[in-house]
Coordinates of C-alpha atoms in Angstrom, one line a residue:
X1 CA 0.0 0.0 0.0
X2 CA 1.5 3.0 -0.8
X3 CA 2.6 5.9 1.9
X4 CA 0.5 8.8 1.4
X5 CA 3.3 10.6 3.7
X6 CA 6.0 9.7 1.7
X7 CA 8.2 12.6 0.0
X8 CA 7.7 12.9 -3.8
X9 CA 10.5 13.2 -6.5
X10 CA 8.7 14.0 -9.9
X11 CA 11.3 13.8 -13.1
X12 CA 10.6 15.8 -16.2
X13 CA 11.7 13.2 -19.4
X14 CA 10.6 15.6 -21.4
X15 CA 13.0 18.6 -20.0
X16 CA 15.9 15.7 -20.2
X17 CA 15.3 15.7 -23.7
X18 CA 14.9 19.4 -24.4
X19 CA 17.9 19.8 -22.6
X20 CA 19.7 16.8 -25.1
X21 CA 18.9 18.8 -28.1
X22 CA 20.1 21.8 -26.9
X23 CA 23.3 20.5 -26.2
X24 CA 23.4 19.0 -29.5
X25 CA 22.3 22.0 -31.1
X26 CA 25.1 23.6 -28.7
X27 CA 28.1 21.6 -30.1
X28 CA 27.2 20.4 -33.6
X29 CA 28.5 18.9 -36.2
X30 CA 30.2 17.1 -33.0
X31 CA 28.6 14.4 -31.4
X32 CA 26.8 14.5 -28.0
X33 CA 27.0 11.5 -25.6
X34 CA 25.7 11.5 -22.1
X35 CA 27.0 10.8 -18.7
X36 CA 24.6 8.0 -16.9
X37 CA 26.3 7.8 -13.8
X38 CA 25.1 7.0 -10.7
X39 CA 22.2 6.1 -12.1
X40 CA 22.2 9.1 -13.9
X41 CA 22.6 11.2 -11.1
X42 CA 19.8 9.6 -9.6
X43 CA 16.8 10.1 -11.4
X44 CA 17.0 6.3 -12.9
X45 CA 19.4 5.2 -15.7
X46 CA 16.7 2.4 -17.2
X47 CA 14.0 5.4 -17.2
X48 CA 16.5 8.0 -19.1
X49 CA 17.8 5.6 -21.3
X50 CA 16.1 4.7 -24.1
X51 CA 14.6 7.8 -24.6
X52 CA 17.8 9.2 -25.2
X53 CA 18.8 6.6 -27.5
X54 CA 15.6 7.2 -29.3
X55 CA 16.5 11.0 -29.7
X56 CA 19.4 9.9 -31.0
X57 CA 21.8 9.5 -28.7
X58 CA 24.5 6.5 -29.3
X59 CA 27.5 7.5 -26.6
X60 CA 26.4 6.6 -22.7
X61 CA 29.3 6.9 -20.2
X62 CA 29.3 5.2 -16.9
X63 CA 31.8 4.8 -14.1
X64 CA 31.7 1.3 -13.0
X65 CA 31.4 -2.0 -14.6
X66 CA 27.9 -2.9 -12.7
X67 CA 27.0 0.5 -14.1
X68 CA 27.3 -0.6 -17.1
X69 CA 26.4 -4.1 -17.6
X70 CA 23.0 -2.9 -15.9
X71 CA 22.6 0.3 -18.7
X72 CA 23.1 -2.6 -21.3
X73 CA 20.5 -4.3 -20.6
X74 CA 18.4 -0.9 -21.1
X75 CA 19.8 -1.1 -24.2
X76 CA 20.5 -4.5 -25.8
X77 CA 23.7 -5.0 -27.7
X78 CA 22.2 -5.1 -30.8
X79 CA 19.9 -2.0 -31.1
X80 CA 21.5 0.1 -34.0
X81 CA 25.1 1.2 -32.1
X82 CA 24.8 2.3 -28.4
X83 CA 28.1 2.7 -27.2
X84 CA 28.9 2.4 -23.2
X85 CA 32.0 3.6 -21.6
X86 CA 33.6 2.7 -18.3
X87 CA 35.0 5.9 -17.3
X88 CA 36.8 4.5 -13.9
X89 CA 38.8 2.3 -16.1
X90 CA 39.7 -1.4 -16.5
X91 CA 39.2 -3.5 -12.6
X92 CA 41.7 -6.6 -13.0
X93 CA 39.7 -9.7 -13.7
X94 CA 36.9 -7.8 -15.3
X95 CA 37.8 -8.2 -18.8
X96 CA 35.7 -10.9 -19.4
X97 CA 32.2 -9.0 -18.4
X98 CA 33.5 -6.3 -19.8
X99 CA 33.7 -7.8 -23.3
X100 CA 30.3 -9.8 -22.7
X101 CA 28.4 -6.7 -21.7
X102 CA 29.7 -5.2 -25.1
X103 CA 31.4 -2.4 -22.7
X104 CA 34.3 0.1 -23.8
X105 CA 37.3 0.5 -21.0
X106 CA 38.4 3.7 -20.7
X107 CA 42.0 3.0 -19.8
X108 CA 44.0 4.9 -17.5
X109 CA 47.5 3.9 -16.8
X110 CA 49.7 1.6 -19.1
X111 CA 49.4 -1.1 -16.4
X112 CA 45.8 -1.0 -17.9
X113 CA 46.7 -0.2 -21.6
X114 CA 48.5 -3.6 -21.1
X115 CA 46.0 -6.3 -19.7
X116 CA 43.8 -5.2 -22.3
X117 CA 46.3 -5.8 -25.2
X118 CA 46.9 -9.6 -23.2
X119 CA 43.2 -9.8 -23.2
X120 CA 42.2 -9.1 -27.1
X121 CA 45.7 -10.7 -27.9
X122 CA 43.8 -13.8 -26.5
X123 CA 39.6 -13.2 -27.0
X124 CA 39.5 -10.9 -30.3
X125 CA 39.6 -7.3 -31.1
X126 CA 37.9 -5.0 -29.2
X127 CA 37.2 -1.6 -28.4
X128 CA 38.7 0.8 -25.7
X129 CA 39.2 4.7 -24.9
X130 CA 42.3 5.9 -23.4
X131 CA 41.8 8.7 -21.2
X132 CA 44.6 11.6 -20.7
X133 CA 45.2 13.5 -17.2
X134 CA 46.0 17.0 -18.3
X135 CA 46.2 18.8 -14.9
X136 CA 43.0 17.5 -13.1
X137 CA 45.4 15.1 -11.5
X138 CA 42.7 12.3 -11.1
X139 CA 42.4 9.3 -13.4
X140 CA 44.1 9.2 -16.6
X141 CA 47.7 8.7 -18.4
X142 CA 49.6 11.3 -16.9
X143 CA 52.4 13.8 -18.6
X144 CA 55.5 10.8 -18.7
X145 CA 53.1 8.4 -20.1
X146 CA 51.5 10.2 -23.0
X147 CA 54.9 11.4 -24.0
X148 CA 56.0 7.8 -24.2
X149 CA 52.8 6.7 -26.0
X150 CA 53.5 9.5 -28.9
X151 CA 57.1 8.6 -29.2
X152 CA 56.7 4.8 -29.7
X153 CA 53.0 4.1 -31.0
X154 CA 54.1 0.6 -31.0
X155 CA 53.0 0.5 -27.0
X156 CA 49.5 0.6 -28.5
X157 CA 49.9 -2.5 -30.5
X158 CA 46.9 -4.2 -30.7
X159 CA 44.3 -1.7 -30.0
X160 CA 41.3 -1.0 -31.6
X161 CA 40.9 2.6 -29.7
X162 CA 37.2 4.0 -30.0
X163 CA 37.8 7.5 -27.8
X164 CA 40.5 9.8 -26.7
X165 CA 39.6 11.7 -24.4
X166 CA 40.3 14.3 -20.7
X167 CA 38.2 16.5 -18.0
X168 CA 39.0 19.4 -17.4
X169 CA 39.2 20.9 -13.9
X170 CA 38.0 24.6 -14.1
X171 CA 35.0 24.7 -16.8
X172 CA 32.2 26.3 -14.8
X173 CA 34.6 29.1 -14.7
X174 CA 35.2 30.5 -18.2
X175 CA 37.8 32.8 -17.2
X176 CA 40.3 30.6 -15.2
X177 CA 43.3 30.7 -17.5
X178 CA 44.1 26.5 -16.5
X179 CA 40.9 26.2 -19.3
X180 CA 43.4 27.2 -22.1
X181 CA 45.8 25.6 -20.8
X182 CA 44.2 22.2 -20.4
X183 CA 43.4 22.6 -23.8
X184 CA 46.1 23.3 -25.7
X185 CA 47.8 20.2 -23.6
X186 CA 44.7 17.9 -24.8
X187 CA 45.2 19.2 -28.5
X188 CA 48.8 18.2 -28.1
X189 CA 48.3 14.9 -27.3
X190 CA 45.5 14.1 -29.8
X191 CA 47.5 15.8 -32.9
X192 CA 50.1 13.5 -32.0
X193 CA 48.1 9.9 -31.3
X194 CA 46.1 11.1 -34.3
X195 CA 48.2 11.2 -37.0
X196 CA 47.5 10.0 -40.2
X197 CA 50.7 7.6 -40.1
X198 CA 49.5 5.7 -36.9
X199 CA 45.9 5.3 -38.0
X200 CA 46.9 2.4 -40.0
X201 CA 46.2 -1.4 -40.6
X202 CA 42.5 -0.4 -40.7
X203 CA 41.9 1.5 -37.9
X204 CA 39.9 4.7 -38.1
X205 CA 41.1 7.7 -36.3
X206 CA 39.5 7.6 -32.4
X207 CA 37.2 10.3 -31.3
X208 CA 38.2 13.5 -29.3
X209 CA 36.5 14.2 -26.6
X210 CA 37.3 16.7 -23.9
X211 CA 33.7 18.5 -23.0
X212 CA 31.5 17.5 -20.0
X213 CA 28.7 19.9 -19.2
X214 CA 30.4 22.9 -18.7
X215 CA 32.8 23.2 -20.7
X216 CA 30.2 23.0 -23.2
X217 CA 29.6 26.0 -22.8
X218 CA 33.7 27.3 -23.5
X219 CA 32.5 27.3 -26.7
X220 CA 33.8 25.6 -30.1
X221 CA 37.6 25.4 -29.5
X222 CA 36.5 22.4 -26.4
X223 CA 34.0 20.2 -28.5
X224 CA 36.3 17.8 -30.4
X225 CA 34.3 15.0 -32.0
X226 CA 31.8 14.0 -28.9
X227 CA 30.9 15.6 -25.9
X228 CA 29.7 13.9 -22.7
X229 CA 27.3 16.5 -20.6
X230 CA 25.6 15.2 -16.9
X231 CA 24.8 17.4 -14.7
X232 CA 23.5 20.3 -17.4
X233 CA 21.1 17.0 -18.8
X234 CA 19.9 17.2 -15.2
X235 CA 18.9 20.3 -15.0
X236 CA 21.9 22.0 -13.0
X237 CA 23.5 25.2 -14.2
X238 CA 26.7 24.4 -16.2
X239 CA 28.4 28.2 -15.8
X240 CA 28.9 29.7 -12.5
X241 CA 26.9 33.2 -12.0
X242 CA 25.1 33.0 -15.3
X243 CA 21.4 32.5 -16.1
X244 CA 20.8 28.5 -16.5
X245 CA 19.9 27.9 -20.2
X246 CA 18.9 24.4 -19.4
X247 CA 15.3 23.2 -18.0
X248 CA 14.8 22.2 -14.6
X249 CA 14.0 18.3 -14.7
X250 CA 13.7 17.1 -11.1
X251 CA 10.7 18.3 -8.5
X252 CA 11.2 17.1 -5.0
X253 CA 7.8 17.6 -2.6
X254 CA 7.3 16.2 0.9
X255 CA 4.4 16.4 3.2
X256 CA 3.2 18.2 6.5
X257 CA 2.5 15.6 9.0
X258 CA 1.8 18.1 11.9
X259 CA 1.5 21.5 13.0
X260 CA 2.5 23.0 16.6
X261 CA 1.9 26.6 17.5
X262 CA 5.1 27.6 19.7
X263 CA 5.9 30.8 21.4
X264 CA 8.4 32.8 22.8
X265 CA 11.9 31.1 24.5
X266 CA 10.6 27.6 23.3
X267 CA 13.1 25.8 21.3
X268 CA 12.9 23.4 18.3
X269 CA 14.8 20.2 17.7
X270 CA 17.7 18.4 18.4
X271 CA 19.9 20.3 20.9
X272 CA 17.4 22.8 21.3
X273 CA 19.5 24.5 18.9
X274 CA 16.9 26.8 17.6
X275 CA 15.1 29.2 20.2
X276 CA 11.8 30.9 19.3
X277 CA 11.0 34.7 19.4
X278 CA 7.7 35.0 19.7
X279 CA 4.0 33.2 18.7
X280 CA 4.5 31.2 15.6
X281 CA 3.3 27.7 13.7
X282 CA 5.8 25.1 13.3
X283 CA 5.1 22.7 10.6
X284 CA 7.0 19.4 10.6
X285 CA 7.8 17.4 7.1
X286 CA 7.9 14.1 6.4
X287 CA 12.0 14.3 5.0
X288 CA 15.3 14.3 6.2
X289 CA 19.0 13.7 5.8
X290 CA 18.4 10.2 5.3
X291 CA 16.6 11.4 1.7
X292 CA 19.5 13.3 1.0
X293 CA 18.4 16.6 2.9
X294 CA 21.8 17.5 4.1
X295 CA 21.8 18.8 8.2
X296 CA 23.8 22.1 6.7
X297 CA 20.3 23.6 6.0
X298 CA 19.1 23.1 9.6
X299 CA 18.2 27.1 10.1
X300 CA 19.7 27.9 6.7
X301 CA 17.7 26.7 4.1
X302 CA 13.8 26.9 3.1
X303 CA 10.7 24.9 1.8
X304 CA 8.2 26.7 -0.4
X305 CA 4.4 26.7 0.2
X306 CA 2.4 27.6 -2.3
X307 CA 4.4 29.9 -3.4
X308 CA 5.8 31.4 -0.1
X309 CA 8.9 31.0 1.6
X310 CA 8.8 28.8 4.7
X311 CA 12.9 28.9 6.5
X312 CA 13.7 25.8 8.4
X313 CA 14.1 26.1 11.6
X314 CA 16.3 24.0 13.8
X315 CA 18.2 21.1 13.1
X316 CA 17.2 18.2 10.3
X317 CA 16.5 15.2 11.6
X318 CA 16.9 11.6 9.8
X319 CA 13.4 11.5 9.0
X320 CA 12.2 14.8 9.8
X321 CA 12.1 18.7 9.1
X322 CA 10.8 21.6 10.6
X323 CA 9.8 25.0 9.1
X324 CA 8.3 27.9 10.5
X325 CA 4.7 28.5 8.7
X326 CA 3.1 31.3 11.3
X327 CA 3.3 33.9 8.3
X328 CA 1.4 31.8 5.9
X329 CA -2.4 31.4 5.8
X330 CA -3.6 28.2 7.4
X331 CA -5.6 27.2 4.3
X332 CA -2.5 26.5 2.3
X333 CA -0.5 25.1 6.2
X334 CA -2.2 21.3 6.6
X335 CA -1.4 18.1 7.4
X336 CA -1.3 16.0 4.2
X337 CA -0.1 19.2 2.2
X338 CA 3.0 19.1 0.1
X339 CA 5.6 21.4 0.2
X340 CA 8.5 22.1 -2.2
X341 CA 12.3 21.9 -1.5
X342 CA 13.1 22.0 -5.2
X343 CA 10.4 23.2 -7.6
X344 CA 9.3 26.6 -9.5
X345 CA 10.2 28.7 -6.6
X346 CA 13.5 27.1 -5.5
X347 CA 16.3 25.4 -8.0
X348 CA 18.4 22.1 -7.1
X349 CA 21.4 25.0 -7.7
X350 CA 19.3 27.0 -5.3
X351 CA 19.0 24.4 -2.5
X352 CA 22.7 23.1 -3.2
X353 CA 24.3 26.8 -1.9
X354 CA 22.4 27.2 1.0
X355 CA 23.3 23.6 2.0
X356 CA 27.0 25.2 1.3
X357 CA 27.5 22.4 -1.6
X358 CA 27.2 22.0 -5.4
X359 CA 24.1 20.7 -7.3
X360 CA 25.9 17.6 -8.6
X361 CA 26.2 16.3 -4.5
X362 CA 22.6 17.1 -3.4
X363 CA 21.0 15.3 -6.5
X364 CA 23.2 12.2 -6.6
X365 CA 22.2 12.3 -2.8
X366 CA 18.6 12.6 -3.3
X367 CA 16.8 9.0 -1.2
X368 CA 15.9 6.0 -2.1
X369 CA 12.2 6.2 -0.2
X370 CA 10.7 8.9 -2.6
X371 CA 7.8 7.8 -4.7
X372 CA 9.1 8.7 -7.9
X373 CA 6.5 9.9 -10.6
X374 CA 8.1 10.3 -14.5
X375 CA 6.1 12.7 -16.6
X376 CA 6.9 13.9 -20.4
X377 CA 8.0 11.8 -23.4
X378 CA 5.2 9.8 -23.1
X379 CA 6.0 8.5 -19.4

């Protein structure tokens, strides 16, 4: 039976693909991939999916290789060329699934580079992506390798690569100068890998991909051959300080389970950290930082109602908020009533600073014990 208190997260399939063909539109005649994630960030890989492959869409990058063997069977091996990448790279013994779910290793190191050349040495040709660290200093070949990859291309023997690709580590900031930079290394690297005398014996050139979400928006110079945007397909603003171009895809609602009129030197909550100054109603919602409601908005952030600005008051519980309603009319203040934490009033971007984080954490944080409704593209 389902819980007519539980909190509701409501995903717009339609905005995901409005926001897709913008970002095609953004970066043509390259290609746009997409970044499915952690379960794309949460609002459900097998639901996203194959809409996006419908639209279009052939390039889906995932980090693990239970990420991706689950994504495949969204979309079957056979289904007219969807490509999944495994952007964490190539766990030892994993080759095997790997090649069975039809998956593309992105490989990071040479100690990678090399059990995959053992392994299609052994099982048959098949595709990979080599991934170049050019100053994020996280995954990828670093500066020693890639210099010893261009000067003997013999070290990829064997290799049928599909992608080269890098992140860079500055892109919602158009102005930082280590943009450029990263840039001009990643250009480097791909003249070099790229040249017409080492795409030989068959082998077409690999794809150049550098762009996630925000560096989308660097403009031209960063799209290469395919870009792979997440968090602007979700909804969150790719460029710090400007106007989000991108629709908002995710709603989360939860309910009033009880009002409490309060007054003066009474406190609220967990370590009565929260004292009250004078007559006022005290709603309390069914939600807390075990739905991904982080315990930095206690007396920070706010919940809309209808509308109206409601500031939390006190600390967040596991299960539980509380917001102060005593300025809003009780016809729109009642138990069974929903109230927005993201929504028209209040972005994920929004919620995300006064929690003191970014969007990217508070959606990939967002519960498993919402009752999730899908709207749009037919849904």
């Amino acid at each position: 039976m389902p819980d007519s208190f539980a909190p509701v997260l409501t995903v717009d399939l339609g905005a995901i693909l409005a926001n897709y063909r913008l970002l095609c539109t953004q970066v043509r005649p390259g290609l746009c991939g997409v970044a499915m994630k952690a379960d794309a960030y949460a609002v459900g890989a097998a639901m996203v999916a194959p809409h996006l492959k419908r639209a279009g869409c052939n390039h889906f990058f995932v980090a693990t290789v239970d990420e991706g063997l689950a994504l495949r069977q969204v979309l079957p091996q056979f289904d007219g060329g969807a490509r999944i990448y495994l952007l964490n790279g190539l766990p030892p013994g994993a080759e095997r699934d790997i090649a069975g779910g039809d998956l593309i290793p992105i490989l990071n190191s040479m100690a990678e580079i090399e059990r995959w050349q053992a392994f299609v040495r052994a099982a048959g040709s098949r595709p990979a992506g080599l991934q170049f660290d050019t100053g994020l200093n996280r995954l990828g070949l670093g500066r020693d390798d890639s210099l010893r990859l261009i000067g003997d291309p013999h070290l990829l023997n064997g290799l049928d690569i599909a992608v080269v690709m890098s992140h860079l580590a500055c892109a919602d900031d158009p102005e930082h100068p280590a943009n450029r930079l990263q840039l001009d290394r990643f250009r480097e690297i791909a003249d070099n890998l790229t040249a017409p005398s080492l795409v030989t014996g068959g082998r077409t050139r690999p794809l150049l991909s550098l762009a996630a979400s925000s560096s989308i928006f660097l403009g031209a110079d960063y799209h290469f051959d395919l870009v792979r945007p997440g968090a602007a397909l979700y909804g969150i603003n790719p460029v710090l300080g400007a106007p989000n171009p991108l629709q908002p895809v995710v709603r989360l609602q939860a309910k009033i389970l009880q009002l409490r009129e309060v007054d003066l030197n009474m406190t609220v909550g967990y370590g009565a950290s929260h004292q009250v100054r004078g007559p006022t109603v005290l709603a309390t919602i069914g939600v807390g930082y075990a739905d991904g409601i982080f315990r930095s908005l206690g007396s920070r952030g706010a919940v809309y109602v209808a509308g109206q600005r409601a500031p939390i008051v006190g600390r967040i519980s596991m299960d539980l908020i509380t917001v102060d309603v005593g300025h809003l009319p009780a016809s729109v203040c009642q138990p069974g009533m929903s109230v927005d934490f993201i929504g028209p009033d209040q972005s994920i971007d929004d919620l995300a600073r006064d929690a003191g984080t970014i969007g990217y954490e508070l959606l990939t944080h967002l519960g498993t014990r919402f009752q999730r409704r899908y709207v749009g593209a037919g849904a």
